CSV table of C-alpha atoms in Angstrom, one decimal:
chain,number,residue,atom,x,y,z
H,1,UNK,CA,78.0,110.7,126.4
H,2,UNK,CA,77.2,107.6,124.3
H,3,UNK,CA,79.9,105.0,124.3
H,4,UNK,CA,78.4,101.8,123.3
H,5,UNK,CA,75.1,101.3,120.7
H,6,UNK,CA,74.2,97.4,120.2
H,7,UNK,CA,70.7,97.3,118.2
H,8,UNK,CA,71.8,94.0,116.9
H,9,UNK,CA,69.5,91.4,115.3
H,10,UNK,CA,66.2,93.7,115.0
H,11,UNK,CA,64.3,94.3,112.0
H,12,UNK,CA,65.7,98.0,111.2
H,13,UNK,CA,65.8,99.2,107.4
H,14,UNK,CA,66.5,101.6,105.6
H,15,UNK,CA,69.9,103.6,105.0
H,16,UNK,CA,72.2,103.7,108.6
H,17,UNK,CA,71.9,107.1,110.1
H,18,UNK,CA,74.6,110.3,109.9
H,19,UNK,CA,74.0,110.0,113.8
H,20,UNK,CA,76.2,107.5,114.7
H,21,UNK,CA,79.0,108.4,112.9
H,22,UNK,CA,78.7,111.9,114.9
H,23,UNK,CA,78.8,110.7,118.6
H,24,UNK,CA,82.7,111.6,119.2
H,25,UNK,CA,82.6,109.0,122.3
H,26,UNK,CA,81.2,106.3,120.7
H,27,UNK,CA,83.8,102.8,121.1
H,28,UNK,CA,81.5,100.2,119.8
H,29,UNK,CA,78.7,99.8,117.7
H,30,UNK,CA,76.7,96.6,116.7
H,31,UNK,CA,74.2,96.4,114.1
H,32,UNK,CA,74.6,93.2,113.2
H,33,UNK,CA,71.5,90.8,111.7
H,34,UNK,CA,69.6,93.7,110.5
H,35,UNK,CA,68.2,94.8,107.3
H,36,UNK,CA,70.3,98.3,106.4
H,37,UNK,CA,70.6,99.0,103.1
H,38,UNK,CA,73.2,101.5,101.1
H,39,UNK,CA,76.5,103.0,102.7
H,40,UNK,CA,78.1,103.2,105.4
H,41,UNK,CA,77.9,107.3,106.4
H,42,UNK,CA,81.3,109.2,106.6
H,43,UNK,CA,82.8,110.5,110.1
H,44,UNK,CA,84.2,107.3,111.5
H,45,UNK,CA,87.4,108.3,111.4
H,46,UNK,CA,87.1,110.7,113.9
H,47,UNK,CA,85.6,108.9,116.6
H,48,UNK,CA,87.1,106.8,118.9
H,49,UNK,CA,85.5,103.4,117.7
H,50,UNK,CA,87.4,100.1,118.1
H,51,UNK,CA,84.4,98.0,117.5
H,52,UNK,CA,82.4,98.2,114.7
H,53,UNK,CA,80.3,95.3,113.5
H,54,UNK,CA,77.4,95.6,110.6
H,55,UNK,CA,77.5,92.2,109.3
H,56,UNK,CA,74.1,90.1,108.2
H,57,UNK,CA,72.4,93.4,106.7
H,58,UNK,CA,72.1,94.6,103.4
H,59,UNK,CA,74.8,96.8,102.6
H,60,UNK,CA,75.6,97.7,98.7
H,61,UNK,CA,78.3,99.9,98.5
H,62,UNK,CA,81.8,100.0,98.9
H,63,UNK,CA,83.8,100.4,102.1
H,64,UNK,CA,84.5,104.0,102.5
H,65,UNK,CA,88.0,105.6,102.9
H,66,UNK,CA,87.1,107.2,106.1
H,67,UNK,CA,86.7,104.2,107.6
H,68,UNK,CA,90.7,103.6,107.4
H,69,UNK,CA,91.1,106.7,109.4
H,70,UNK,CA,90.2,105.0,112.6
H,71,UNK,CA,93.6,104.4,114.5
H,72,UNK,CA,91.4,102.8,117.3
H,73,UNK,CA,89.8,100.4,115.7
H,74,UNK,CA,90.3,96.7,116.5
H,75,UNK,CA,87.3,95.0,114.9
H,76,UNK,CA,86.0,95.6,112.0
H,77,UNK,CA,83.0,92.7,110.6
H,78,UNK,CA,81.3,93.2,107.4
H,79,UNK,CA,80.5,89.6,106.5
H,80,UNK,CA,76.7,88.7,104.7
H,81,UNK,CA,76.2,92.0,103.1
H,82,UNK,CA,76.6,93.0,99.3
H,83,UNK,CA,80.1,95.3,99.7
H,84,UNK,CA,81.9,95.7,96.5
H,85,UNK,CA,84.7,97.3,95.1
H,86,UNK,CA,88.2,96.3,96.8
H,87,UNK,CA,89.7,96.6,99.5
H,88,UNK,CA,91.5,99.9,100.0
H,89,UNK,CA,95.6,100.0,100.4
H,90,UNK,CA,94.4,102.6,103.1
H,91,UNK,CA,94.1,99.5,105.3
H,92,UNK,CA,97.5,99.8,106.7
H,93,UNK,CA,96.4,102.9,108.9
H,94,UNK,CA,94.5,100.2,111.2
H,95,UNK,CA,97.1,99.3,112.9
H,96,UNK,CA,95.3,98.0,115.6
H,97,UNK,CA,93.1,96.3,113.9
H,98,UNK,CA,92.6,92.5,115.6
H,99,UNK,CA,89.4,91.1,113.5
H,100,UNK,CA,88.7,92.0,110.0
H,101,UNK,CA,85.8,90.3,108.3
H,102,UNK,CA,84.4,91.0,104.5
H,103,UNK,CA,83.0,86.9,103.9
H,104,UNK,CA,80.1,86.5,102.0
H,105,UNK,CA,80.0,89.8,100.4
H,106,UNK,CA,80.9,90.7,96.3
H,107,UNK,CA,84.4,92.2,96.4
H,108,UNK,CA,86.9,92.0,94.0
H,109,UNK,CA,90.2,92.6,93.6
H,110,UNK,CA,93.6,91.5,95.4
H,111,UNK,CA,94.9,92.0,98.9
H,112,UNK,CA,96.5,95.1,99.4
H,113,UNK,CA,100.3,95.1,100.5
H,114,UNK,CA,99.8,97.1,103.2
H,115,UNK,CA,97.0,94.4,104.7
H,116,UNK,CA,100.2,92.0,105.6
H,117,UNK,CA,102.1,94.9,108.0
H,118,UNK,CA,99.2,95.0,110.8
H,119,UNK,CA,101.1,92.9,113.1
H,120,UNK,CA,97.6,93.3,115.4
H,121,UNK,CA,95.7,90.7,113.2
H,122,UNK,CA,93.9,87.6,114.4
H,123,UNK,CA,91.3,86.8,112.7
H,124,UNK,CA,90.8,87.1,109.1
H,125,UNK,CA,87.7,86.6,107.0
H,126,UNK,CA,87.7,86.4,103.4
H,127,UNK,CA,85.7,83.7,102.4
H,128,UNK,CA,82.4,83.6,99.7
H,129,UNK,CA,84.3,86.7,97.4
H,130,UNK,CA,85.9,87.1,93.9
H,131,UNK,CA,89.5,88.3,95.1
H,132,UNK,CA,92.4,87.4,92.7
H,133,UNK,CA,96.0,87.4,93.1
H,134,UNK,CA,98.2,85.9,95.3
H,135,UNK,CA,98.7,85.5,99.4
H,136,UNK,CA,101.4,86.7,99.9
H,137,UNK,CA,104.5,85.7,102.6
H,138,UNK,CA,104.6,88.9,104.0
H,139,UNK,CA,102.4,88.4,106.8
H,140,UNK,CA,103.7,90.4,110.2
H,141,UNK,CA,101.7,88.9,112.8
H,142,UNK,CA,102.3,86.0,114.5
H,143,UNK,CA,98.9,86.4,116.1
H,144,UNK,CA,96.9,85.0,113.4
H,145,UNK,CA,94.6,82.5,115.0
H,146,UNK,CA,91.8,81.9,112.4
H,147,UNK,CA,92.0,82.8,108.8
H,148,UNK,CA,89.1,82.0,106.2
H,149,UNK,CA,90.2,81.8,102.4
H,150,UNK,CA,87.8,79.6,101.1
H,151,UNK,CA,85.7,80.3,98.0
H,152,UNK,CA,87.7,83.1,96.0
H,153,UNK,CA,90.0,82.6,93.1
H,154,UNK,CA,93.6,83.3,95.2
H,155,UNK,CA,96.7,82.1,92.6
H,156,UNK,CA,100.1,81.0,93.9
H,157,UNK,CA,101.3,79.0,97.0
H,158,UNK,CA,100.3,78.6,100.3
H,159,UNK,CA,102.4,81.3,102.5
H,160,UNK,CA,104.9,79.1,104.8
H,161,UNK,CA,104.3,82.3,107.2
H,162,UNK,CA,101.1,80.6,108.6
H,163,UNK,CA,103.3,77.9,109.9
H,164,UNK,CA,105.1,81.0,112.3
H,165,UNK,CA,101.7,81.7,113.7
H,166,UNK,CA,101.7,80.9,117.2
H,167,UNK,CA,98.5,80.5,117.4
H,168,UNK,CA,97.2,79.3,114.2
H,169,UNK,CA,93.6,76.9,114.8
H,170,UNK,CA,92.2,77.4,111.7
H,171,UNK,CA,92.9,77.6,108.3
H,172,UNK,CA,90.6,77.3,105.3
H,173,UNK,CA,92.1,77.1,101.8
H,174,UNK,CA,89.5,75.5,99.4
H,175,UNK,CA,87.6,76.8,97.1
H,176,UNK,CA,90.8,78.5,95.3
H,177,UNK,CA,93.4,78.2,92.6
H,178,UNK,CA,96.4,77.5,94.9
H,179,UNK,CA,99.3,75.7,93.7
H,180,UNK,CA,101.9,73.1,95.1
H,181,UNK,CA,102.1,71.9,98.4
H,182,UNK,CA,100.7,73.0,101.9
H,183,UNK,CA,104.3,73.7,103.4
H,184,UNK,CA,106.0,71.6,105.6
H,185,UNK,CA,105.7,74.6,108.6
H,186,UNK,CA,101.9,74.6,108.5
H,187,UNK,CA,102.0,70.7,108.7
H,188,UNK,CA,104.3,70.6,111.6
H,189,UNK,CA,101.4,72.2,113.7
H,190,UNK,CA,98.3,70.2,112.6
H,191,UNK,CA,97.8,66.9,114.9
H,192,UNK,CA,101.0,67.5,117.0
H,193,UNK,CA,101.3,67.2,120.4
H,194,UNK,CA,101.5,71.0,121.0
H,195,UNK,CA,98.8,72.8,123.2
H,196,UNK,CA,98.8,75.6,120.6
H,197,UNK,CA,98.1,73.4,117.4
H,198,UNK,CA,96.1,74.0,114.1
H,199,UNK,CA,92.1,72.1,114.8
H,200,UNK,CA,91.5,72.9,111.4
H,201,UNK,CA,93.1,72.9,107.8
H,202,UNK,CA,91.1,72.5,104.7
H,203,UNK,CA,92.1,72.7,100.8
H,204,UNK,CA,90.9,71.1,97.5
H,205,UNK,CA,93.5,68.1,98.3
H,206,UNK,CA,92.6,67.3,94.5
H,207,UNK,CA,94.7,70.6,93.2
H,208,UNK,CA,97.6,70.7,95.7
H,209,UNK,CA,99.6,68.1,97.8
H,210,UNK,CA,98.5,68.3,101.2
H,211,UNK,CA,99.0,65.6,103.5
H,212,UNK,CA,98.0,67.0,106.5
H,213,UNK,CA,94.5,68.5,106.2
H,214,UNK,CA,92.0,67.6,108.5
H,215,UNK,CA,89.3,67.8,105.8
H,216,UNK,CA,90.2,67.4,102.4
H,217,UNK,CA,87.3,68.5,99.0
H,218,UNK,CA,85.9,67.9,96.9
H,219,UNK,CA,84.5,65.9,100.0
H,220,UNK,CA,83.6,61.9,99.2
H,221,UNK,CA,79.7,61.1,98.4
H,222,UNK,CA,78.9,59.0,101.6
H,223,UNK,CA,79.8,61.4,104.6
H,224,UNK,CA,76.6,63.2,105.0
H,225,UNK,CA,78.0,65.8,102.9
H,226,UNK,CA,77.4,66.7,99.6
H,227,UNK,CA,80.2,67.4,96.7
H,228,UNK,CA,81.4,70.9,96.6
């Protein structure tokens, strides 16, 4: 029995086979930093997968429904592909889902309520898309470690939630249409003297008040960087 298929970082093209999506053992597969092209084939949500990684390829579809029938999966990391559409309310099933990653793709669209209720998450990617709408304060877990906003068009405040992390290090907001002020509860955890504190907080410090971001944009002419 096949539990674990990592082809990662080959030159494989083409559309990704029917096969894996038919091995009933199968836990993790990596595909990563390939060249597949199309959909991702149906069946996933009746194997036992909990890692499932197919970022850096060429991917042009949306994410199927069947994917959101996995109650075992824990990772799932789409980023640098061309996946459109949204993302599906069906989301909510993964309730064990640790590390969800769609950066650098074309989605649309605004984050599903039911995102907000896995209590599981950790890492969040969302970054280099066109979703709308607003963050909202609903978030569940108090897991959240790194989350990845930047680059979308995201309305509203800033959700004082991040600030209940307990073990927020990252935090990237710019990029955005956000409003206000990054809240008082997310400040209180960047550049404290807690062992469990935020490295990283970024906004557009030119749109909203923030006086506790470690890096603020547009960033100055003069810093090696260039304007964003």
């Amino acid at each position: 029995l096949i539990g674990t298929i990592w082809l990662h970082d080959n030159k494989f093209d083409g559309t990704m086979s029917t096969l894996f999506s038919s091995l009933p053992e199968l836990t993790s597969l990596v595909l990563t930093g390939n060249e597949f092209t199309g959909s991702i084939p149906p069946g996933f949500g009746s194997v036992s997968l909990i890692d499932l990684e197919l970022g850096s390829n060429n991917f042009n579809s949306t994410i199927p429904e069947d994917l959101f029938n996995s109650p075992t999966l824990k990772r799932l990391l789409l980023s640098e592909n061309d996946f459109t559409g949204s993302i599906s309310s069906n989301i909510g099933k993964l309730t064990k889902l640790t590390n969800f990653n769609v950066s650098y793709n074309t989605m649309t669209g605004s984050i599903p309520r039911e995102f907000y209720t896995i209590d599981s998450l950790a890492k969040i990617g969302f970054s280099n898309n066109s979703f709308t709408g607003p963050i909202l304060n609903e978030f569940t877990s108090v897991k959240l470690r790194d989350v990845d906003l930047q680059y979308n068009d995201f309305t509203g405040t800033i959700p004082s939630l991040f600030g209940s992390s307990e073990r927020l290090n990252s935090l990237l907001l710019q990029g955005n249409s956000f409003t206000g002020s990054v809240p008082d509860e997310i400040c209180a955890k960047v550049g404290s003297n807690m062992i469990l504190q935020i490295q990283v907080l970024t906004a557009d410090c030119d749109e909203i008040n923030c006086t506790c971001c470690t890096t603020c944009y547009p960033l100055p002419i003069g810093n090696g960087s260039t304007i964003v």
